[in-house]
CSV table of N, CA, C and O in Angstrom, one decimal:
chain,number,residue,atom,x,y,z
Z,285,UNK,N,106.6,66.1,121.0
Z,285,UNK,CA,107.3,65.2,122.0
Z,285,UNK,C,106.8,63.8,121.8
Z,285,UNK,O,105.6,63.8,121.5
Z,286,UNK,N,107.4,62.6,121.9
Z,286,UNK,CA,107.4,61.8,121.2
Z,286,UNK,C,107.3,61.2,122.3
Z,286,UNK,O,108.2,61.6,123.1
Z,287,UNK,N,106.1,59.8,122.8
Z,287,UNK,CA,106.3,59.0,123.4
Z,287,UNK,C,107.2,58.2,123.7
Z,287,UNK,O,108.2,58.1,122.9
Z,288,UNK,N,107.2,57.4,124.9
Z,288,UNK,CA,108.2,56.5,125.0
Z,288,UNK,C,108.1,55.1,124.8
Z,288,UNK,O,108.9,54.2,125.3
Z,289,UNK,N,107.1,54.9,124.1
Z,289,UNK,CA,106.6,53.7,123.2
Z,289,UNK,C,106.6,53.5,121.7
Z,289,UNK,O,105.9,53.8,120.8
Z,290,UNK,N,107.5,52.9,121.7
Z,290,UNK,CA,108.0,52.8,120.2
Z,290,UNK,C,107.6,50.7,119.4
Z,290,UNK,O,107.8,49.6,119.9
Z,291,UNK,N,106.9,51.2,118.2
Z,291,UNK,CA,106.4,49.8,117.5
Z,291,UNK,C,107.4,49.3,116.0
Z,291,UNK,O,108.3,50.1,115.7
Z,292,UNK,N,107.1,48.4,115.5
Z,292,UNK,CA,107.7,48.1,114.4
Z,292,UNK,C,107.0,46.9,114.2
Z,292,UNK,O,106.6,46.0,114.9
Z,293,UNK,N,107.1,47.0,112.8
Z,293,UNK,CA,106.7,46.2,112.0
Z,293,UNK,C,107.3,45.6,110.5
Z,293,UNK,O,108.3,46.2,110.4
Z,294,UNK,N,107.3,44.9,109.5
Z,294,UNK,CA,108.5,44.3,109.0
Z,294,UNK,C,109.2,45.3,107.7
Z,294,UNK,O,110.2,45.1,107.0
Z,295,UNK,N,108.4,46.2,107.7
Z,295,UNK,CA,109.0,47.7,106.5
Z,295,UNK,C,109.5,48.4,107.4
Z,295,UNK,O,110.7,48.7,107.4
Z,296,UNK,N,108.1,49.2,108.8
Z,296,UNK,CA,108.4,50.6,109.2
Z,296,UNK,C,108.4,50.3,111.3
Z,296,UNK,O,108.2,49.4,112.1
Z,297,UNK,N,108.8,51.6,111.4
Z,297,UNK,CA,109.1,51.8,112.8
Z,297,UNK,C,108.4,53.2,112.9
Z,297,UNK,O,108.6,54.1,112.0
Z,298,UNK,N,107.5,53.3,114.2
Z,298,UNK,CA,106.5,54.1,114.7
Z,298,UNK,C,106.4,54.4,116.4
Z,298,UNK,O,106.2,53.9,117.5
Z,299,UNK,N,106.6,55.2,116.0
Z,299,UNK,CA,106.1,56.6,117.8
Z,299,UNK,C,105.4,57.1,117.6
Z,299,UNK,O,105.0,57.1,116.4
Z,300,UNK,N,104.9,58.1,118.5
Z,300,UNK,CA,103.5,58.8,118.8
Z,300,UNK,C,103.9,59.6,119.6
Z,300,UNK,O,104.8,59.4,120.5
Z,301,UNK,N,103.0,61.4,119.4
Z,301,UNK,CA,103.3,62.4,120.5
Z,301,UNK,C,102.2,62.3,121.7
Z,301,UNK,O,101.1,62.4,121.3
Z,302,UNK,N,102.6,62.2,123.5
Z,302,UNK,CA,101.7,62.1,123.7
Z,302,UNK,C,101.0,63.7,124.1
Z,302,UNK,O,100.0,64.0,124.7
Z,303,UNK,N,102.3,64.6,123.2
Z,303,UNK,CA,101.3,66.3,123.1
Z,303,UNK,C,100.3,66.2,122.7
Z,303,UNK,O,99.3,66.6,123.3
Z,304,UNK,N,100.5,65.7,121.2
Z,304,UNK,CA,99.3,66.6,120.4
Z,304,UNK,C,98.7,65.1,119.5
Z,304,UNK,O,98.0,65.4,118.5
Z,305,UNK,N,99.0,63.6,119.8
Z,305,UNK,CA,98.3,62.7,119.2
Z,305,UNK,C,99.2,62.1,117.7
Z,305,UNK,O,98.8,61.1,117.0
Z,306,UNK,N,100.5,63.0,117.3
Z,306,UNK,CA,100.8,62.2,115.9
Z,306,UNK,C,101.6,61.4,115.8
Z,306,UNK,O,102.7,61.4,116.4
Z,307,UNK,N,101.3,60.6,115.0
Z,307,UNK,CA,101.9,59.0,115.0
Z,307,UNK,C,103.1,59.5,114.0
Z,307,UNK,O,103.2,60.7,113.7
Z,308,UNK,N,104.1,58.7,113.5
Z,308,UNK,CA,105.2,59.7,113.0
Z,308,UNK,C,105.5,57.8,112.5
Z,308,UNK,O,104.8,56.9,113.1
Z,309,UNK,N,106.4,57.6,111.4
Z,309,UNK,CA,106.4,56.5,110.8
Z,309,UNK,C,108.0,56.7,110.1
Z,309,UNK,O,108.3,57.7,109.6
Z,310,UNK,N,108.8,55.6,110.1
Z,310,UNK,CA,109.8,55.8,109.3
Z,310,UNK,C,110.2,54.5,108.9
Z,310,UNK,O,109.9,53.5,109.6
Z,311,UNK,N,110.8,54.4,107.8
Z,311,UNK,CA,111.4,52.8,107.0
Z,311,UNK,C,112.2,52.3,108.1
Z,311,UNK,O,112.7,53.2,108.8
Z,312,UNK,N,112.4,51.2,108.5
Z,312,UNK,CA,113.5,50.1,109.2
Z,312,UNK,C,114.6,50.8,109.0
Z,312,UNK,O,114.6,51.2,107.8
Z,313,UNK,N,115.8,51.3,109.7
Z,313,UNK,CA,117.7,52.1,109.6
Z,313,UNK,C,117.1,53.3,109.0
Z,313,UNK,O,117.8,53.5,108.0
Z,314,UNK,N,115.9,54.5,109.0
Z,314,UNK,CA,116.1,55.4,108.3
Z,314,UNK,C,116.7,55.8,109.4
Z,314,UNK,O,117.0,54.9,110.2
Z,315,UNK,N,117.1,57.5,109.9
Z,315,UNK,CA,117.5,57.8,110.7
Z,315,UNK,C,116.9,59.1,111.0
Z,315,UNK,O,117.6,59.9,111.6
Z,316,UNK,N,115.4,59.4,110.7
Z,316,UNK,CA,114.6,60.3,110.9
Z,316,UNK,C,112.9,59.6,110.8
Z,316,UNK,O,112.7,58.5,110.1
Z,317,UNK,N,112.0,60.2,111.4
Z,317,UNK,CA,110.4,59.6,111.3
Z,317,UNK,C,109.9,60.7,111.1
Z,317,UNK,O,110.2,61.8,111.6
Z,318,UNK,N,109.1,60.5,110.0
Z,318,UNK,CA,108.0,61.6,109.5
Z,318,UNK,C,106.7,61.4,110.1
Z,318,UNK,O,106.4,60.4,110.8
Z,319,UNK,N,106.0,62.3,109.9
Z,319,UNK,CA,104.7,62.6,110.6
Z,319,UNK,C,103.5,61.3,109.8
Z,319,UNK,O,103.4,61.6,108.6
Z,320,UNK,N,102.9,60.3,110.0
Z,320,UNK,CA,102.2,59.4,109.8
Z,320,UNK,C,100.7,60.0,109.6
Z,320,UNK,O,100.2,60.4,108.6
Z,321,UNK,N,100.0,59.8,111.0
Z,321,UNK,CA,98.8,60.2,111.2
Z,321,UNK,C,98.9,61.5,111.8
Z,321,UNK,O,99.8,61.8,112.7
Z,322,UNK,N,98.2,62.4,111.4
Z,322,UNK,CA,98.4,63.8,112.0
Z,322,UNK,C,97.9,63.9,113.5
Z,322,UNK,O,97.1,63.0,113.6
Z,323,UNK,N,98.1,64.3,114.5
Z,323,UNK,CA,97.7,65.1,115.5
Z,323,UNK,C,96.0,65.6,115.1
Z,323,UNK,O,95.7,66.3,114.1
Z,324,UNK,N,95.1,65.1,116.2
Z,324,UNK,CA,94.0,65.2,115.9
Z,324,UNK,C,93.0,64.7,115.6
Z,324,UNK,O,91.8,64.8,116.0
Z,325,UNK,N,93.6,63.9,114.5
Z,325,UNK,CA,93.0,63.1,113.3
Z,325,UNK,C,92.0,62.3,114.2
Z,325,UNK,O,92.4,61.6,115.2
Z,326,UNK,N,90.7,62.4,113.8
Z,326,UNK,CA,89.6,61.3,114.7
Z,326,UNK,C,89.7,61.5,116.1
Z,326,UNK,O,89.8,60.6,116.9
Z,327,UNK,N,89.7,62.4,116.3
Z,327,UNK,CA,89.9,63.0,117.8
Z,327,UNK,C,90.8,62.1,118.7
Z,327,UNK,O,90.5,61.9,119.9
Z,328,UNK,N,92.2,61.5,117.8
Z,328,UNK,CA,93.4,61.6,118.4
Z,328,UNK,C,94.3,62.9,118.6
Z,328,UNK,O,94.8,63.5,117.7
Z,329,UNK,N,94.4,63.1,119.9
Z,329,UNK,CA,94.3,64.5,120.5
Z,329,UNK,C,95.8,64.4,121.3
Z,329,UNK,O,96.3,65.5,121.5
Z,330,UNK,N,96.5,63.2,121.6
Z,330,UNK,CA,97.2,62.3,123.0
Z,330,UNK,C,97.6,61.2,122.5
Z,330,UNK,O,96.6,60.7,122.1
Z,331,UNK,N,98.6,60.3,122.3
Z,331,UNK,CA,99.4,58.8,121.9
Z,331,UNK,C,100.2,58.7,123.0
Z,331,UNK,O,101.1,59.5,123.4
Z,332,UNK,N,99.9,57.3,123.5
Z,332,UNK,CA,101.0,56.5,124.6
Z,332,UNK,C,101.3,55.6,124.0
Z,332,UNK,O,102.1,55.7,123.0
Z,333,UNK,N,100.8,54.5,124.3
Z,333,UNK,CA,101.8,53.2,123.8
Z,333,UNK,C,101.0,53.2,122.4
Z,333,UNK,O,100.1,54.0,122.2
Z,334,UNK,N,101.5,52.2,121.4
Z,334,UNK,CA,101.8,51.8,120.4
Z,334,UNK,C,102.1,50.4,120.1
Z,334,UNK,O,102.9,49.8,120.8
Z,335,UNK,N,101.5,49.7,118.8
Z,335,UNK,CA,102.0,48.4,118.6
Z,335,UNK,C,101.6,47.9,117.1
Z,335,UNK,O,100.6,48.2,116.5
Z,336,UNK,N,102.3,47.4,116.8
Z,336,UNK,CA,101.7,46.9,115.3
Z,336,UNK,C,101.5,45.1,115.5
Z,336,UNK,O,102.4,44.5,116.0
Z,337,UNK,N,100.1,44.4,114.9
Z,337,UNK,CA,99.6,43.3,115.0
Z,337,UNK,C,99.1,43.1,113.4
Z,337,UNK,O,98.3,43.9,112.9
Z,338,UNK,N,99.6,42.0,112.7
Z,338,UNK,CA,99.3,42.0,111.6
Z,338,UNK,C,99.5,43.3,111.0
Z,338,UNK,O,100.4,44.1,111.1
Z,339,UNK,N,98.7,43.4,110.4
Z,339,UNK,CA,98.2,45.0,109.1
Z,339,UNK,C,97.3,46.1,110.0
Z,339,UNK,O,96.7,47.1,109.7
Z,340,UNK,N,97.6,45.5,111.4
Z,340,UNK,CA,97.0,46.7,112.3
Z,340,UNK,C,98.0,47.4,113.2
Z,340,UNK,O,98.8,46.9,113.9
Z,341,UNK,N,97.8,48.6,113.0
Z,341,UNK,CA,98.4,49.6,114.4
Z,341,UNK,C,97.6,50.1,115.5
Z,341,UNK,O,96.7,50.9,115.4
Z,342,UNK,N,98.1,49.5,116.4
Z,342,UNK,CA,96.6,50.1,117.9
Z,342,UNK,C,97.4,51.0,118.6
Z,342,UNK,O,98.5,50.6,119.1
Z,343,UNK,N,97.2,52.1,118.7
Z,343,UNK,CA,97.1,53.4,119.3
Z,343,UNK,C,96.6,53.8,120.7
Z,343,UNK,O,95.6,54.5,120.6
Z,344,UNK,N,97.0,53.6,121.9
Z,344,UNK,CA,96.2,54.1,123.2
Z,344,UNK,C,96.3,55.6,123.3
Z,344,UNK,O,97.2,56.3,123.2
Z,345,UNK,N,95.3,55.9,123.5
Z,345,UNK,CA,95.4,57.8,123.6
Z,345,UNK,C,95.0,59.1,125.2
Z,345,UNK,O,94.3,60.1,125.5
Z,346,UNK,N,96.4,57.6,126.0
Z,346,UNK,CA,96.7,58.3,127.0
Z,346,UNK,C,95.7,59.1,127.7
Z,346,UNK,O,94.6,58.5,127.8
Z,347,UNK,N,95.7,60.2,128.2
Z,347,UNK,CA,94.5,61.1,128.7
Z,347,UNK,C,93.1,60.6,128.2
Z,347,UNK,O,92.4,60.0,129.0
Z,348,UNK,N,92.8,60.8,127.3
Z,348,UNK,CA,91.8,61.4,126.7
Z,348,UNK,C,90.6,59.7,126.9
Z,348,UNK,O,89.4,59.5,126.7
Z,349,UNK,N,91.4,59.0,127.1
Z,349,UNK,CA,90.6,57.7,127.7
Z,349,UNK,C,90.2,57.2,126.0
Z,349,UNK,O,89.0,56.8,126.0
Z,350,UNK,N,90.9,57.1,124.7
Z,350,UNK,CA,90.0,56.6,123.7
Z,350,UNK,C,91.2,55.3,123.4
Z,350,UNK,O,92.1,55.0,124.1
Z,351,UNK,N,90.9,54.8,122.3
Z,351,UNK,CA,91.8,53.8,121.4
Z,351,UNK,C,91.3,53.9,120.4
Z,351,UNK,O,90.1,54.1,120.3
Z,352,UNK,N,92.4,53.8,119.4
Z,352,UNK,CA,92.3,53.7,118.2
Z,352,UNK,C,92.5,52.1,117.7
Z,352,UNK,O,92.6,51.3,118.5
Z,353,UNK,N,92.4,51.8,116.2
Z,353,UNK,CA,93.1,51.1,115.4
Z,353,UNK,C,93.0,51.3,114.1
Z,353,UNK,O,92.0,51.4,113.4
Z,354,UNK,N,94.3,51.4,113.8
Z,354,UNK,CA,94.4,51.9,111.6
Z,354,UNK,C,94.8,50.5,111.1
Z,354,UNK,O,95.0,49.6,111.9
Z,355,UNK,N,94.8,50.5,109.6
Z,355,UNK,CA,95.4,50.0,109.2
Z,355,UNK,C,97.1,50.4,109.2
Z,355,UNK,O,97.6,51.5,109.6
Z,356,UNK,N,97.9,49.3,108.5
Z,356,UNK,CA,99.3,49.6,108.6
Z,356,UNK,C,99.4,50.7,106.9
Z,356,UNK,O,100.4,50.7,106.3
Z,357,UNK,N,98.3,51.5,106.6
Z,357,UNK,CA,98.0,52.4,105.7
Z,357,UNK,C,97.7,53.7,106.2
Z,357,UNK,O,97.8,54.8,105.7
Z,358,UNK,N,97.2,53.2,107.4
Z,358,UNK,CA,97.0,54.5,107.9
Z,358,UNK,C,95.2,54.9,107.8
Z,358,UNK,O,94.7,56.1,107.8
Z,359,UNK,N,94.7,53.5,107.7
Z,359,UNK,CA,92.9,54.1,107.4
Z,359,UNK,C,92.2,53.9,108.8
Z,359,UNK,O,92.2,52.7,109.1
Z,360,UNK,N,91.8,54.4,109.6
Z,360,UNK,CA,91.1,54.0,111.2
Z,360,UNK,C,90.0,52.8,110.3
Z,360,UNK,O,89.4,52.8,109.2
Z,361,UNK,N,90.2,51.9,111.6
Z,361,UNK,CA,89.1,51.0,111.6
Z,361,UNK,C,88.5,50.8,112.3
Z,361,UNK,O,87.6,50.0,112.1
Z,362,UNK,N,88.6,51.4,113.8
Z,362,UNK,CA,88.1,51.5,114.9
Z,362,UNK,C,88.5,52.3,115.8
Z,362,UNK,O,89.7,52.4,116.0
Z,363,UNK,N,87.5,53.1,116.6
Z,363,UNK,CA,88.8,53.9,117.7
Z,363,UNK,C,86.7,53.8,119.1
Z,363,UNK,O,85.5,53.7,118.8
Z,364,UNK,N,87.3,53.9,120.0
Z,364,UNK,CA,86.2,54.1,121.5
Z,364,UNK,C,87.2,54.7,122.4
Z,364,UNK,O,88.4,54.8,122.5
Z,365,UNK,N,85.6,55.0,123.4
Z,365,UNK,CA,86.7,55.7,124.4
Z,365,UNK,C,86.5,54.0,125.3
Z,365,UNK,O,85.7,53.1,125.0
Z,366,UNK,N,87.6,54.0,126.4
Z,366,UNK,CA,87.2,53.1,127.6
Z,366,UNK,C,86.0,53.1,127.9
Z,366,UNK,O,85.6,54.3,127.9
Z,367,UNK,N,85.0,52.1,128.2
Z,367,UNK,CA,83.8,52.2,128.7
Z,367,UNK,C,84.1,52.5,130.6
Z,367,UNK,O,85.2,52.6,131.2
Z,368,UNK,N,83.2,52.4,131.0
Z,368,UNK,CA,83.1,52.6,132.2
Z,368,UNK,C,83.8,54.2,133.0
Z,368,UNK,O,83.8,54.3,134.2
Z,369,UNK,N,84.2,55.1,132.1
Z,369,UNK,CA,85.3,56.0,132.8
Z,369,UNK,C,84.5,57.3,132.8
Z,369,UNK,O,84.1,58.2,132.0
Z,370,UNK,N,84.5,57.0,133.9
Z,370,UNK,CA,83.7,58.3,135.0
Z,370,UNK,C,84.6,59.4,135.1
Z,370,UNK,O,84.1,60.5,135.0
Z,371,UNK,N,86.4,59.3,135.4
Z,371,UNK,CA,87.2,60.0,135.3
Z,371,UNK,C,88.1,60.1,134.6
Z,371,UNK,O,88.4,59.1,134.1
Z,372,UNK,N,88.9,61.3,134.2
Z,372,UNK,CA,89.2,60.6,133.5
Z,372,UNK,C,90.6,59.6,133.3
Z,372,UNK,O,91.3,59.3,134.3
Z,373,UNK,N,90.8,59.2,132.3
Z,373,UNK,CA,91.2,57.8,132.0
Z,373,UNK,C,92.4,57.4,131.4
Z,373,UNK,O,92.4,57.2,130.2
Z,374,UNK,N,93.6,57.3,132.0
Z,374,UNK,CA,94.7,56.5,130.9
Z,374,UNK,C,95.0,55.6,130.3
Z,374,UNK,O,95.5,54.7,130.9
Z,375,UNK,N,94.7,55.6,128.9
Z,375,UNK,CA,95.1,54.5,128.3
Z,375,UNK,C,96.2,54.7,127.6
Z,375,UNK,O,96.3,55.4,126.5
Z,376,UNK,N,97.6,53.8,128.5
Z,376,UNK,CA,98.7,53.7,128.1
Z,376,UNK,C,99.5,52.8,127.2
Z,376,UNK,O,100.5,53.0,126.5
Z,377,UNK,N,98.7,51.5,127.4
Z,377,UNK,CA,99.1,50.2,126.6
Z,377,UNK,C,98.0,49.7,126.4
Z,377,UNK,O,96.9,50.1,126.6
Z,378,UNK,N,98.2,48.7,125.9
Z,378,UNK,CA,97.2,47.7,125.0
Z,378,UNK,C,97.9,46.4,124.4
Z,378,UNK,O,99.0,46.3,123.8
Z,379,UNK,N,97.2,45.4,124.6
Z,379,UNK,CA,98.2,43.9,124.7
Z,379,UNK,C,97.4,43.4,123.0
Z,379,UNK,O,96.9,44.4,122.4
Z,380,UNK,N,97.4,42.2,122.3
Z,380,UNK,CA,96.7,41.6,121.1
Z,380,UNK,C,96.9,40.1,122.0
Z,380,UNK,O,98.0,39.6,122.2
Z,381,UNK,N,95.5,39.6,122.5
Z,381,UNK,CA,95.4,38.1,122.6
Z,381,UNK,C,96.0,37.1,121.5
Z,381,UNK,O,96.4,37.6,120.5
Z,382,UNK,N,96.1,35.3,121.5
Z,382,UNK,CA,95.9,34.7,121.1
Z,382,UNK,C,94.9,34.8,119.9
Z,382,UNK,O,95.2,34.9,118.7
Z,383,UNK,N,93.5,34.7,120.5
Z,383,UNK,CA,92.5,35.0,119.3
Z,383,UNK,C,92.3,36.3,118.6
Z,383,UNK,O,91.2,36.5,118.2
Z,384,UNK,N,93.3,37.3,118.4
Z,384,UNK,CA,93.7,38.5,117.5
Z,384,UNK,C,92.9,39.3,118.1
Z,384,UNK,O,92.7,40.4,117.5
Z,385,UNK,N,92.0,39.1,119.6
Z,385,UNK,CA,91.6,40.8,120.2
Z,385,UNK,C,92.8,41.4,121.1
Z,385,UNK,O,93.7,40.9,121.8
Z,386,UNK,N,92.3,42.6,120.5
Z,386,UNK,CA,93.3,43.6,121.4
Z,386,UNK,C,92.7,44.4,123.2
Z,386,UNK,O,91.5,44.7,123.2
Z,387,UNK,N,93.1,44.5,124.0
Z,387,UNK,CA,92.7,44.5,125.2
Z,387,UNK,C,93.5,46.1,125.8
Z,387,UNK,O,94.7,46.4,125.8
Z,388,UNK,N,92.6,46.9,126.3
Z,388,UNK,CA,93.4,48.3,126.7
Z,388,UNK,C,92.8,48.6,127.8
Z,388,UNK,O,91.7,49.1,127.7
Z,389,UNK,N,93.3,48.4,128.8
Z,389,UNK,CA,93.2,48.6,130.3
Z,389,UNK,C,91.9,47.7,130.6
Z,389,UNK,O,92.2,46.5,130.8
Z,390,UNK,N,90.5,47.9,130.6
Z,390,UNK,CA,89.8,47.2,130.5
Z,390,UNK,C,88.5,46.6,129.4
Z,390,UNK,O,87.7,45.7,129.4
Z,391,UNK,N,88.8,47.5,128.5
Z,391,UNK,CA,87.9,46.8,127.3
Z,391,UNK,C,88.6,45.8,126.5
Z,391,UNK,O,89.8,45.8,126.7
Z,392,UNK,N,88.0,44.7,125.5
Z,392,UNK,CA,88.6,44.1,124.3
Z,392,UNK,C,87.8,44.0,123.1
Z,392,UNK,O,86.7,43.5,123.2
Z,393,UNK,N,88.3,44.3,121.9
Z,393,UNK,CA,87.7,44.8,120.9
Z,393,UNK,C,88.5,43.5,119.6
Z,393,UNK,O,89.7,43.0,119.7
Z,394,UNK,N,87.4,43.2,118.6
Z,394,UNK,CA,88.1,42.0,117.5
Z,394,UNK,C,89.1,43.6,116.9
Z,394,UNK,O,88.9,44.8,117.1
Z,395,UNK,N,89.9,42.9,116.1
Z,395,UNK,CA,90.3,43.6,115.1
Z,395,UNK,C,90.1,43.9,113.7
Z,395,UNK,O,90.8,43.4,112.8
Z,396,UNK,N,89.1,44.5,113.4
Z,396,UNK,CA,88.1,44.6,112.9
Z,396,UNK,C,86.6,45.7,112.4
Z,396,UNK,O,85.7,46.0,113.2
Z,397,UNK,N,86.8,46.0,110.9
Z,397,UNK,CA,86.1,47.9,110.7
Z,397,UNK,C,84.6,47.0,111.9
Z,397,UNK,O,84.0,45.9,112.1
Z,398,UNK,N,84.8,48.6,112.2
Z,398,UNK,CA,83.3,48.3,113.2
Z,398,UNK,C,83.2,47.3,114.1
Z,398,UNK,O,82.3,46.6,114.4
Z,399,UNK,N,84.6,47.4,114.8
Z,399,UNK,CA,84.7,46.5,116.3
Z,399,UNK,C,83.9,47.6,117.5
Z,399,UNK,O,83.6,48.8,117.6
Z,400,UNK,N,83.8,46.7,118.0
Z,400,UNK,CA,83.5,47.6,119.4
Z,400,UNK,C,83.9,47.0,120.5
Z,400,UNK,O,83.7,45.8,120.5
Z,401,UNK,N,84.3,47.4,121.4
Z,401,UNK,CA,84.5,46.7,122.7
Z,401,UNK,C,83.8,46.0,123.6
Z,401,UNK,O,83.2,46.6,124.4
Z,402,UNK,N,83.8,44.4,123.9
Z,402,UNK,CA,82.8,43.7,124.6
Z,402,UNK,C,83.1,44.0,126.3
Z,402,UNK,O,84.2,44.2,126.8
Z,403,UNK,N,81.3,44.0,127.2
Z,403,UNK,CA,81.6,43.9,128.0
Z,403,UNK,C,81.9,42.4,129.0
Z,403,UNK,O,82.2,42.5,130.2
């Protein structure tokens, strides 16, 4: 089942299930999306929103309170859960500042292998 957050970028167009976590990827006018990142993968488990920034795709993972980020290859470069989440936590969206950090409910992380999120 396929969220209701759909991204693109200047080749491909991308959704996410928020069942089971797979990111699903298709060319610009194809008229079908194949499976991208599998379900699971890095204990993406859950996908809500979605966005592509540069050569990055950020991933919110709904329930399960984490975020991702791949490359537009599909390599993780970073993923945490929300800090502070005692319960748990939706992360639905996720915005990319001015200065290229991305921001998900309340952490913000550079874009970048081995980002972490500042308090």
């Amino acid at each position: 089942m396929p969220s209701p957050s759909v991204a693109a970028d200047h080749h491909y167009v991308y959704t996410a299930s928020i069942a089971d976590g797979t990111v699903y990827r298709g060319r610009l006018g194809a008229k079908t999306l194949e499976p991208f990142l599998p379900g699971g993968q890095e204990g993406r488990t859950q996908a809500a929103g979605i966005k592509t920034t540069g050569n990055r795709l950020l991933v919110a993972g709904a329930f399960t309170g984490r975020f991702f980020v791949y490359t537009n290859t599909g390599k993780l470069v970073s993923s945490y859960t929300v800090p502070h989440a005692s319960t748990p936590t939706l992360v639905n969206d996720e915005t990319v500042a001015p200065t290229g950090t991305h921001t998900s409910l309340i952490p913000s992380a550079p874009l970048s292998t081995g980002s972490r999120p500042s308090r």
